[in-house]
CSV table of C-alpha atoms in Angstrom, one decimal:
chain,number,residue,atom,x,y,z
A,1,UNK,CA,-138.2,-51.4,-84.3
A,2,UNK,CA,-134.8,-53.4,-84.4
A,3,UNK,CA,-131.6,-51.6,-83.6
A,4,UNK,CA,-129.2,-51.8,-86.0
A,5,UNK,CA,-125.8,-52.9,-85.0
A,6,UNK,CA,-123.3,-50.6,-84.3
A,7,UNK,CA,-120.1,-50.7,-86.7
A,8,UNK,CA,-116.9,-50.6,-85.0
A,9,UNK,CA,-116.3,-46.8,-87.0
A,10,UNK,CA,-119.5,-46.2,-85.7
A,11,UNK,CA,-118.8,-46.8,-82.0
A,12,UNK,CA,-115.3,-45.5,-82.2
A,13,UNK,CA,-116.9,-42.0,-83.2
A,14,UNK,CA,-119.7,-42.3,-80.3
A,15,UNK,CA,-116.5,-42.6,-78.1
A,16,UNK,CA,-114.9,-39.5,-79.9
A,17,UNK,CA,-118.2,-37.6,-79.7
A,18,UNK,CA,-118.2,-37.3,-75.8
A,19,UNK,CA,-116.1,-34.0,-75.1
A,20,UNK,CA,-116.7,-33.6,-71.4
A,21,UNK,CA,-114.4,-36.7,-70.9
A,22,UNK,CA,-111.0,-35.2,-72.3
A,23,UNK,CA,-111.3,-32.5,-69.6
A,24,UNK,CA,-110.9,-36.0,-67.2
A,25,UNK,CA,-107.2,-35.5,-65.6
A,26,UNK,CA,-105.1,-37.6,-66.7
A,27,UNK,CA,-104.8,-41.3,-65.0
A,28,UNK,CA,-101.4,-43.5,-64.5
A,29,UNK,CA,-101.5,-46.6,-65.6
A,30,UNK,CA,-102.1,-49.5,-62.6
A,31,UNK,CA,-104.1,-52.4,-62.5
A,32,UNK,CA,-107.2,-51.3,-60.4
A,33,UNK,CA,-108.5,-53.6,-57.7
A,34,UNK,CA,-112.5,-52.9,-58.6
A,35,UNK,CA,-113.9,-52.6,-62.3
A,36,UNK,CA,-117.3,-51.2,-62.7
A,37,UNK,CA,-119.5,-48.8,-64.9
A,38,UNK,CA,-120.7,-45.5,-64.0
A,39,UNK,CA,-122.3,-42.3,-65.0
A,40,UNK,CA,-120.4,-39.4,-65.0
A,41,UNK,CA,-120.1,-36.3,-63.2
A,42,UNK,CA,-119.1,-34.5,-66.7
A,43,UNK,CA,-121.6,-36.6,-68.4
A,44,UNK,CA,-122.0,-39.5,-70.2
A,45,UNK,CA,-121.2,-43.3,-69.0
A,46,UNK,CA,-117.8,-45.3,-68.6
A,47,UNK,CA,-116.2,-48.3,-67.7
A,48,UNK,CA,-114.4,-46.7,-64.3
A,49,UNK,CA,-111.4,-48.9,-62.5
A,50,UNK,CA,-110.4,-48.0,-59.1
A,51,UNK,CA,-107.8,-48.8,-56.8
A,52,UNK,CA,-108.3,-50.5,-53.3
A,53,UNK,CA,-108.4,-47.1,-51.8
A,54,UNK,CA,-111.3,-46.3,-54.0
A,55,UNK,CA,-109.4,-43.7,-55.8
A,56,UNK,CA,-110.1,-43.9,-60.3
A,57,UNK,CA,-107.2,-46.1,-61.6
A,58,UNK,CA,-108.7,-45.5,-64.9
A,59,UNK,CA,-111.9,-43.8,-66.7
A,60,UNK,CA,-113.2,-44.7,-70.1
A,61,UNK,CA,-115.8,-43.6,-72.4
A,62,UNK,CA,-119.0,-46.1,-73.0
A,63,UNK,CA,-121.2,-44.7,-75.9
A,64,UNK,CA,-124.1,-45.9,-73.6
A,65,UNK,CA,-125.0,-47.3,-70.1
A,66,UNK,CA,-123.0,-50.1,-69.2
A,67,UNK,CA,-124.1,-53.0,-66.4
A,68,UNK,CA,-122.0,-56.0,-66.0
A,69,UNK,CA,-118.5,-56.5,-66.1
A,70,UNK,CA,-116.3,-59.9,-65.7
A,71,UNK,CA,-112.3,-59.5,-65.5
A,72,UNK,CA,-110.6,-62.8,-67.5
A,73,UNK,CA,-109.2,-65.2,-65.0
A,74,UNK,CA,-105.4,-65.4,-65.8
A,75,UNK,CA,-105.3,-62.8,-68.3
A,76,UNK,CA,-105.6,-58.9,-68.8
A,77,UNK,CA,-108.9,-58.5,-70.3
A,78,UNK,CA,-112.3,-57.0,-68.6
A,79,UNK,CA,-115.5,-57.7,-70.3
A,80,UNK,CA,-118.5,-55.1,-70.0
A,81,UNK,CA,-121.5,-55.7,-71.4
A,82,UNK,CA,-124.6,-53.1,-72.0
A,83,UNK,CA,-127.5,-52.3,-69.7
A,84,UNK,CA,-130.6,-54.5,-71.3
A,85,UNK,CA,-131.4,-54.4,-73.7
A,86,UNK,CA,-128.6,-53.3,-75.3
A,87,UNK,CA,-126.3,-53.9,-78.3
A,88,UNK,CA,-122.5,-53.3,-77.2
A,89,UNK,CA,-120.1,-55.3,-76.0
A,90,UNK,CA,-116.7,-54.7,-75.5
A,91,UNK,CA,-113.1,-56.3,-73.8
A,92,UNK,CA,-111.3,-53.6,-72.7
A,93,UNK,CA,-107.4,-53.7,-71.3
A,94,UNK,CA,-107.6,-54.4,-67.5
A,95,UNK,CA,-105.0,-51.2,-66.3
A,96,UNK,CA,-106.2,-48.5,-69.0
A,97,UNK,CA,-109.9,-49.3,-69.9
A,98,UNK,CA,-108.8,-49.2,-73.8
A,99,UNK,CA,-111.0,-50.8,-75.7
A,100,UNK,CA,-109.1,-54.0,-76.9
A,101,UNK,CA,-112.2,-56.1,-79.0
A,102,UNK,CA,-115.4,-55.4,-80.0
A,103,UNK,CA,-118.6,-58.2,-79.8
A,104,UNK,CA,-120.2,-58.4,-83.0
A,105,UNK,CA,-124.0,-59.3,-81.6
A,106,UNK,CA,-126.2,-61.1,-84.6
A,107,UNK,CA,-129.2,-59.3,-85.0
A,108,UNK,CA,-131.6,-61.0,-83.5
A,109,UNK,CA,-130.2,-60.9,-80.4
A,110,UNK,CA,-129.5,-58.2,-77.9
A,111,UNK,CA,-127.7,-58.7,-74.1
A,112,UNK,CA,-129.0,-59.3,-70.9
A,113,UNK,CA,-126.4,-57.1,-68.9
A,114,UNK,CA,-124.1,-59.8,-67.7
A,115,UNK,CA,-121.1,-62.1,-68.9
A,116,UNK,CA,-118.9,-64.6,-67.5
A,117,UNK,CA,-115.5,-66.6,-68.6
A,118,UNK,CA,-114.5,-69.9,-68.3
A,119,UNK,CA,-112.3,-70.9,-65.9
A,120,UNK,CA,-109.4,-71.1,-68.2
A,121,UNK,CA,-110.1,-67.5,-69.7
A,122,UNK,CA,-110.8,-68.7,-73.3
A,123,UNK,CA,-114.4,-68.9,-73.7
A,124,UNK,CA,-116.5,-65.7,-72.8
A,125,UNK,CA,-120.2,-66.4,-72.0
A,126,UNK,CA,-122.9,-63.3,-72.3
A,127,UNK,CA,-126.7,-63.7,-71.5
A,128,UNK,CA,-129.0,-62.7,-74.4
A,129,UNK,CA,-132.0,-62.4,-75.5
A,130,UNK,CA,-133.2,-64.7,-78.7
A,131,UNK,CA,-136.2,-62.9,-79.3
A,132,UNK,CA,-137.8,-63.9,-82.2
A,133,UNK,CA,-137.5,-67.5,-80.6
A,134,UNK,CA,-139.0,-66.9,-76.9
A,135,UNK,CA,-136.0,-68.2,-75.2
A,136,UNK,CA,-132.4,-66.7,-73.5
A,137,UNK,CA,-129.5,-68.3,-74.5
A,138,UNK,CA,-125.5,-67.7,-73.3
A,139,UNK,CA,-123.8,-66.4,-76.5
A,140,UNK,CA,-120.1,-67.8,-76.6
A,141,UNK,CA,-117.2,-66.1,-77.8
A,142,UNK,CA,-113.2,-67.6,-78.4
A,143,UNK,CA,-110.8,-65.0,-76.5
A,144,UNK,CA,-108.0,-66.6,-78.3
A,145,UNK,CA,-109.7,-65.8,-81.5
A,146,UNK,CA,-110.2,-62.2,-81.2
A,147,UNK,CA,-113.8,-62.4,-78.9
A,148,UNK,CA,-115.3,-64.5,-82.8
A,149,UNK,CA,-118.7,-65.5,-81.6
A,150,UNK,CA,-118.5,-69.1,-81.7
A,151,UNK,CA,-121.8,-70.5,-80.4
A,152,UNK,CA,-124.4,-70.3,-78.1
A,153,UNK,CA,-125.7,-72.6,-75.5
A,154,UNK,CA,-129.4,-72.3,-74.8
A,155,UNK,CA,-130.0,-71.0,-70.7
A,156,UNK,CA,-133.2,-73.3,-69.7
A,157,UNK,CA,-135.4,-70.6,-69.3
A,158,UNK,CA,-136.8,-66.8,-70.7
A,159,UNK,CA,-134.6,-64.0,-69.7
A,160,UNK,CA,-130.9,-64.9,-67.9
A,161,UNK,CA,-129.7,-61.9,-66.6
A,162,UNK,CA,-126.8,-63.2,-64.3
A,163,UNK,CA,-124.1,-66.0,-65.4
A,164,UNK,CA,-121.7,-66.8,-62.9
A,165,UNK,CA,-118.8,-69.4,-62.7
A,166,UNK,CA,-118.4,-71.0,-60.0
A,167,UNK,CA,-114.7,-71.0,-58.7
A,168,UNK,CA,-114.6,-74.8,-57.6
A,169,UNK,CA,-115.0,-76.6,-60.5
A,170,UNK,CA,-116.1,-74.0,-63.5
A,171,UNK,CA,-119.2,-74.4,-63.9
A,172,UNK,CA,-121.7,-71.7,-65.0
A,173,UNK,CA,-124.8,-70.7,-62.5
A,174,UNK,CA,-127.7,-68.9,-64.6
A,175,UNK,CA,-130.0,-66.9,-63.5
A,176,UNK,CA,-133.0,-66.7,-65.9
A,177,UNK,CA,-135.7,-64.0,-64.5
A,178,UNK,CA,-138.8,-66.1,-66.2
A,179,UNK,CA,-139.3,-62.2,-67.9
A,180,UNK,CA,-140.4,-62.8,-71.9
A,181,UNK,CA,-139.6,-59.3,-73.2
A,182,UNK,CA,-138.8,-58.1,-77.0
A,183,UNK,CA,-137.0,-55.4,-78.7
A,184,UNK,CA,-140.2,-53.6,-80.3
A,185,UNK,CA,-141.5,-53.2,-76.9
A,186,UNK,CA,-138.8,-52.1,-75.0
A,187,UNK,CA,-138.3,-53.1,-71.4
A,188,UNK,CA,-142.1,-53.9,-71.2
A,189,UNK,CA,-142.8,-57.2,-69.6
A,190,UNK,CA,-145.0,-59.3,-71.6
A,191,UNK,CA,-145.6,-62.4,-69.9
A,192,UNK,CA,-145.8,-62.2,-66.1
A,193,UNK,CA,-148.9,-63.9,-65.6
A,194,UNK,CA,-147.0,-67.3,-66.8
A,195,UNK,CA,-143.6,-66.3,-65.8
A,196,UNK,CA,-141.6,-69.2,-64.5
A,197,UNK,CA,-137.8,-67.9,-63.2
A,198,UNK,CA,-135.1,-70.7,-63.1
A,199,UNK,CA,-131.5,-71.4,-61.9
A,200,UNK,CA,-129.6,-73.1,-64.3
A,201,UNK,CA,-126.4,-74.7,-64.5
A,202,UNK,CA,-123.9,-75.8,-67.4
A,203,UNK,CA,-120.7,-77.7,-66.7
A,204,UNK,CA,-117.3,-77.5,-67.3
A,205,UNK,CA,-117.3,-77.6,-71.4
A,206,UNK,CA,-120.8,-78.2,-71.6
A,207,UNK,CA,-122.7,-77.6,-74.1
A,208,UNK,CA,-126.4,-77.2,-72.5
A,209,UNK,CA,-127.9,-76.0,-69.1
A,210,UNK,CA,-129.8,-78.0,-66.6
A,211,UNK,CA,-132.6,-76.7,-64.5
A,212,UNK,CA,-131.8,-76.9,-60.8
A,213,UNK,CA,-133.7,-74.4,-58.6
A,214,UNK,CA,-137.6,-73.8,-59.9
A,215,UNK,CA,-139.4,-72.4,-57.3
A,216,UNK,CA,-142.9,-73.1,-56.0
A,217,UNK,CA,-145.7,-72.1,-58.0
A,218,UNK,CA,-147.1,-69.7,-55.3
A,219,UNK,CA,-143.1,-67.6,-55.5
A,220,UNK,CA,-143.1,-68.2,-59.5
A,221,UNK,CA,-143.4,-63.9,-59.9
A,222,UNK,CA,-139.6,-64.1,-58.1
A,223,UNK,CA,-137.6,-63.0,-60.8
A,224,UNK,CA,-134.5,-65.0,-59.9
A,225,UNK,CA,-131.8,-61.6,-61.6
A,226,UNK,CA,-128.5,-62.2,-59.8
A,227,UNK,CA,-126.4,-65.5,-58.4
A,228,UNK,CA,-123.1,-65.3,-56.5
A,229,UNK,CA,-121.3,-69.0,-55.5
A,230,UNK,CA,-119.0,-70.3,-52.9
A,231,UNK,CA,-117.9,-73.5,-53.2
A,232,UNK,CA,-120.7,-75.5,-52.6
A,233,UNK,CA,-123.0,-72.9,-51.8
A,234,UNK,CA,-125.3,-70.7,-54.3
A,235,UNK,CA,-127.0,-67.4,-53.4
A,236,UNK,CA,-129.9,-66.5,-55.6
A,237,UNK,CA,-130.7,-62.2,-55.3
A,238,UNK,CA,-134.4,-61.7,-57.2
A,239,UNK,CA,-137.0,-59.3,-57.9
A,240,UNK,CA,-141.1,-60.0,-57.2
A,241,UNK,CA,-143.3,-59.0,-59.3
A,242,UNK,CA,-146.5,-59.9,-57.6
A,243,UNK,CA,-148.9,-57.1,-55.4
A,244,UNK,CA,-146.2,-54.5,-53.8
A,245,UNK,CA,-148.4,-55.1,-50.2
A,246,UNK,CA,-147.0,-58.5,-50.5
A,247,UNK,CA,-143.8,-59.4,-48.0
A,248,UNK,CA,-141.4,-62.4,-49.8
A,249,UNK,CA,-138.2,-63.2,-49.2
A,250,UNK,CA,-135.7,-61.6,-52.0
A,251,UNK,CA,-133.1,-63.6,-51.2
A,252,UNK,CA,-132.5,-67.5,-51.7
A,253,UNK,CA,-129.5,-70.1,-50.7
A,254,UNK,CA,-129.3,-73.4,-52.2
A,255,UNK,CA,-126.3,-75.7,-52.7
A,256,UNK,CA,-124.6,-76.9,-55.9
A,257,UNK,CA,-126.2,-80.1,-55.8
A,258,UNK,CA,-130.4,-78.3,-56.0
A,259,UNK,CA,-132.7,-79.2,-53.4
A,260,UNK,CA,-134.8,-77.1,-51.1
A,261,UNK,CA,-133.7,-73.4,-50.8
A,262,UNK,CA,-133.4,-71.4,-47.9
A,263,UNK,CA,-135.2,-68.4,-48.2
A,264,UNK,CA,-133.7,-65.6,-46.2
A,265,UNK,CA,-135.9,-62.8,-44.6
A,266,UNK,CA,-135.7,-59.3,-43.8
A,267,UNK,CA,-137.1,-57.5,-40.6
A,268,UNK,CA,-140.8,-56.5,-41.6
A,269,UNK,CA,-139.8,-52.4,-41.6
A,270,UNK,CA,-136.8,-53.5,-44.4
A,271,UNK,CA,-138.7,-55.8,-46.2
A,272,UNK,CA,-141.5,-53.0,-46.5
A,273,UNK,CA,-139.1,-50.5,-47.6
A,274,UNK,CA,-137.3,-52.9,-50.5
A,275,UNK,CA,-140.0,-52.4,-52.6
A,276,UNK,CA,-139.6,-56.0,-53.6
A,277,UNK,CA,-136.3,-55.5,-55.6
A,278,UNK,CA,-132.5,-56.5,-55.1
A,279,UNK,CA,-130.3,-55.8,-57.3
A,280,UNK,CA,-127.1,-57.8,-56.8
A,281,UNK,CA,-125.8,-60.4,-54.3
A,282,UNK,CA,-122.4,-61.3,-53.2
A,283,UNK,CA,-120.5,-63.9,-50.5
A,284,UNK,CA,-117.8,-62.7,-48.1
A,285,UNK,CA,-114.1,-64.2,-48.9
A,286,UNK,CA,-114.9,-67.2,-46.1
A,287,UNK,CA,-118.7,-67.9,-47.8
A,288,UNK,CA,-120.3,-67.2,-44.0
A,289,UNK,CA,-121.6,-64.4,-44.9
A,290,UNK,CA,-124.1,-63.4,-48.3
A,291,UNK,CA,-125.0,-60.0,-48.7
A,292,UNK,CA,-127.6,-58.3,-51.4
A,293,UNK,CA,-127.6,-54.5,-52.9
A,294,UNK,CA,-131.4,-53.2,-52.3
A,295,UNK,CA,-131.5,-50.1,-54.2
A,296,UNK,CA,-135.1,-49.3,-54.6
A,297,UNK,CA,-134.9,-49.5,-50.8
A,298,UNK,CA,-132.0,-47.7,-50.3
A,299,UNK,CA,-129.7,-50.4,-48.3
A,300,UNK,CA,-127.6,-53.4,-48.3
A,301,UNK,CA,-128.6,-56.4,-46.5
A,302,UNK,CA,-126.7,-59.2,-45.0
A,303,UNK,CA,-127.4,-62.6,-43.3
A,304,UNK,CA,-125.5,-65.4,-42.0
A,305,UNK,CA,-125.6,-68.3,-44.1
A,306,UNK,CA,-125.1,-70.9,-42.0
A,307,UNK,CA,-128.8,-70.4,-40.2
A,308,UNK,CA,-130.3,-67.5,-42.3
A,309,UNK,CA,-130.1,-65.2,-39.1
A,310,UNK,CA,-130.2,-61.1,-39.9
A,311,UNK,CA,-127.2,-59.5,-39.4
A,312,UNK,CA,-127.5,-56.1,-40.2
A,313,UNK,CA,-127.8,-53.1,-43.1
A,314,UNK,CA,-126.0,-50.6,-44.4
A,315,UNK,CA,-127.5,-47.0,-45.2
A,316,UNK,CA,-126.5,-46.3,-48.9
A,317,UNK,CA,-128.5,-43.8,-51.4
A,318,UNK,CA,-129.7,-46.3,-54.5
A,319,UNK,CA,-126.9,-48.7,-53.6
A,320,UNK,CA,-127.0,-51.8,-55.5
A,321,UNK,CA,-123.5,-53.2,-56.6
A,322,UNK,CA,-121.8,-55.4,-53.9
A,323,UNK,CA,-118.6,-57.5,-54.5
A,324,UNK,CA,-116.9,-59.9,-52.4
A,325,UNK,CA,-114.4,-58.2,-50.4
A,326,UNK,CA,-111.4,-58.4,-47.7
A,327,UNK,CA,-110.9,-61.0,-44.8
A,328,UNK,CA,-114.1,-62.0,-43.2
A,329,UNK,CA,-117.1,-61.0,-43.7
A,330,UNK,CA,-115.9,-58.3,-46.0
A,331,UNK,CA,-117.7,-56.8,-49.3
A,332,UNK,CA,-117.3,-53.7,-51.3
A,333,UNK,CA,-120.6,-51.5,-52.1
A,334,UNK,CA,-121.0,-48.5,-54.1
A,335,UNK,CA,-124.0,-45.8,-54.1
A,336,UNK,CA,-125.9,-45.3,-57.0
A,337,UNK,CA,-126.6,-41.8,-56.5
A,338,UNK,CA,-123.1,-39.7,-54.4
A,339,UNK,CA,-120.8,-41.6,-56.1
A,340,UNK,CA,-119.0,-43.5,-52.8
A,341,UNK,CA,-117.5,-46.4,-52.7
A,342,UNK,CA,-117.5,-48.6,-49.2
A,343,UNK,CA,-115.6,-51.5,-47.3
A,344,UNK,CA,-117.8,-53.6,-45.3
A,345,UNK,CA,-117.3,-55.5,-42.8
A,346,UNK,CA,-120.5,-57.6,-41.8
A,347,UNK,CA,-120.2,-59.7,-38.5
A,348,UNK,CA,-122.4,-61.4,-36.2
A,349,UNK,CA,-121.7,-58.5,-33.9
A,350,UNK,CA,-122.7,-55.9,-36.7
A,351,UNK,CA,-122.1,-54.4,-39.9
A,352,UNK,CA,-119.3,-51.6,-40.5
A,353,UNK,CA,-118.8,-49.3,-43.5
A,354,UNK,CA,-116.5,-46.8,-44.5
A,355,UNK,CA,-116.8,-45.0,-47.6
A,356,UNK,CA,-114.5,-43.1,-50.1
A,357,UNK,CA,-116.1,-40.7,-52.5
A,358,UNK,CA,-115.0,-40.6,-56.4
A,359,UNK,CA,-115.2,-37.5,-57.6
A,360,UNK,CA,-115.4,-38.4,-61.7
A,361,UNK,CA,-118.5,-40.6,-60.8
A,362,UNK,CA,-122.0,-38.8,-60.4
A,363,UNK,CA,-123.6,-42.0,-59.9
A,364,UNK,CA,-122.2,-46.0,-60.1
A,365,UNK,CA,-124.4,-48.5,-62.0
A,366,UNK,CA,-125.6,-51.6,-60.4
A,367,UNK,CA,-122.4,-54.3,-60.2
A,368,UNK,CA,-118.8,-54.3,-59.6
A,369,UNK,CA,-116.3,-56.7,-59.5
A,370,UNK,CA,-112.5,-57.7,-58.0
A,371,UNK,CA,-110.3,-57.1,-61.2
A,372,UNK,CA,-108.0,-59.8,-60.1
């Protein structure tokens, strides 16, 4: 069974409806440094901006989980778009969390988890499912026009999760899992025999995706979920879904122009532990360092990139989000269980964390992102 699409009265009142968050103190009004979603220790989810010290800037009610969120470049708008596969979309004010537009979804499509703008801030790209058609598509919306849905632009493969633009020349990166699945059967996969995950990429203004990274038909059950760029170098953060007593590397690094990827390994007792699963990737501010968010495994990872090499792991209790950070080698994490935040700082030397706790949050969901 379909869900019906949510009117606007209709998600104003689910907002209304969640009481535990009017006894959240109130917040000044600052423009936060991280944007991400959360569950809350009073209950219920929201769209949670914090400050560089970790500290809430801002928490606002979501009628529902929320995954993926995407500040607009140049501009004062955050986009946050539902767990999959959900229904709501929303652009919400970048110091308050208000909600500022709606995304009216057609039916027969329902989101992915993830969004991205183009470089210029107008055009708003989410990843959908078109799932009376087999195939994932980026749906595209005018920010000059009120978020109207003006388009779509087919991904090149089943399932794109991530879309991210790459902040040398605007182009979109697309990470499309291979993972067929439909609305009347829930988050059941239904083709993994035949699975075939792809990186994708549009241009600046284009109107179509190209194929660039397939892998090799022996590592086609790598769900390819997550990209991060730097320049001209693209991290790929995936998923297996072959035997769990198989080892494979999760984590991929290919340049802008394709080719071979390098596959990055974990130490045996790590890679054991990951249950086969990352959940989010990021570069550090100088692109020498790539790190991923293994939650199933309870740890962050991160690698050199300019010869693969280990570097280190962070303890961190169903931590998954990871954003580029401060000055070298720097990312910020968050746990998904504890509600913490942390600065890393990942080095050939070793990896450093310090956390902050944020006592709204009972438990962060799986990305964040710089707000500005």
């Amino acid at each position: 069974m379909r869900d019906a699409v949510p009117s606007r009265r209709q998600v104003l009142a689910a907002l209304a409806s969640l009481p535990a968050l009017s006894a959240l103190p109130a917040l000044a009004a600052s423009r936060p440094a991280v944007v991400t979603t959360a569950k809350l220790a009073a209950g219920g989810f929201a769209i949670v901006g914090l400050d560089a010290d970790g500290r809430a800037s801002f928490v606002e009610p979501l009628p529902d989980r929320g995954h993926g969120v995407v500040p607009r470049p140049g501009g004062d708008d955050v986009a946050v778009i539902a767990r999959r596969p959900g229904r709501f979309g929303y652009v919400v004010a970048a110091e308050t969390g208000a909600v500022r537009a709606e995304l009216d979804l057609p039916d027969t499509r329902h989101y992915y988890g993830h969004a991205a703008y183009s470089a210029d801030g107008r055009l708003l790209y989410t990843t959908e499912n078109a799932f009376d058609e087999d195939r994932g598509v980026l749906g595209v919306w005018d920010a000059t026009a009120g978020y109207a849905r003006v388009g779509e632009v087919d991904s090149a493969g089943i399932g794109p999760h991530e879309v991210r633009r790459a902040a040398d020349d605007g182009s979109l990166w697309v990470a499309n899992g291979g993972i067929l699945t439909h609305p009347d059967s829930g988050r059941i996969k239904l083709n993994l025999p035949t699975m075939e995950p792809t990186l994708a990429r549009v241009a600046p203004g284009g109107t179509e995706a190209e194929r660039v990274l397939v892998l090799p038909a022996e590592l086609h059950k790598l769900s390819m979920r997550h990209v991060a760029t730097h320049r001209e170098t693209v991290a790929v953060a995936m998923q297996y879904e072959g035997p769990e007593s198989d080892i494979v590397p999760l984590v991929a690094v290919t340049t802008t122009e394709g080719g071979v990827p390098r596959l990055l390994d974990l130490p045996d007792i790590l890679a054991m532990r990951s249950r086969q699963y990352t959940g989010d990737v990021a570069f550090d501010p100088t692109g020498a360092v790539v790190g991923a968010g293994l939650p199933r495994g309870g740890f962050f990872a991160f690698w050199s990139v300019q010869d693969g090499r280990f570097l280190g792991s962070v303890e961190a209790p169903d931590g998954c989000a990871i954003a580029t950070g401060r000055g070298a080698g720097g990312f910020v994490i968050s746990t998904g269980t504890g509600g913490r935040i942390g600065q890393v700082t990942a080095r050939p030397a070793g990896v450093d964390v310090a956390w902050t706790a944020v006592a709204q949050v009972a438990a962060f969901d799986n990305h964040l992102m710089a707000a500005s």
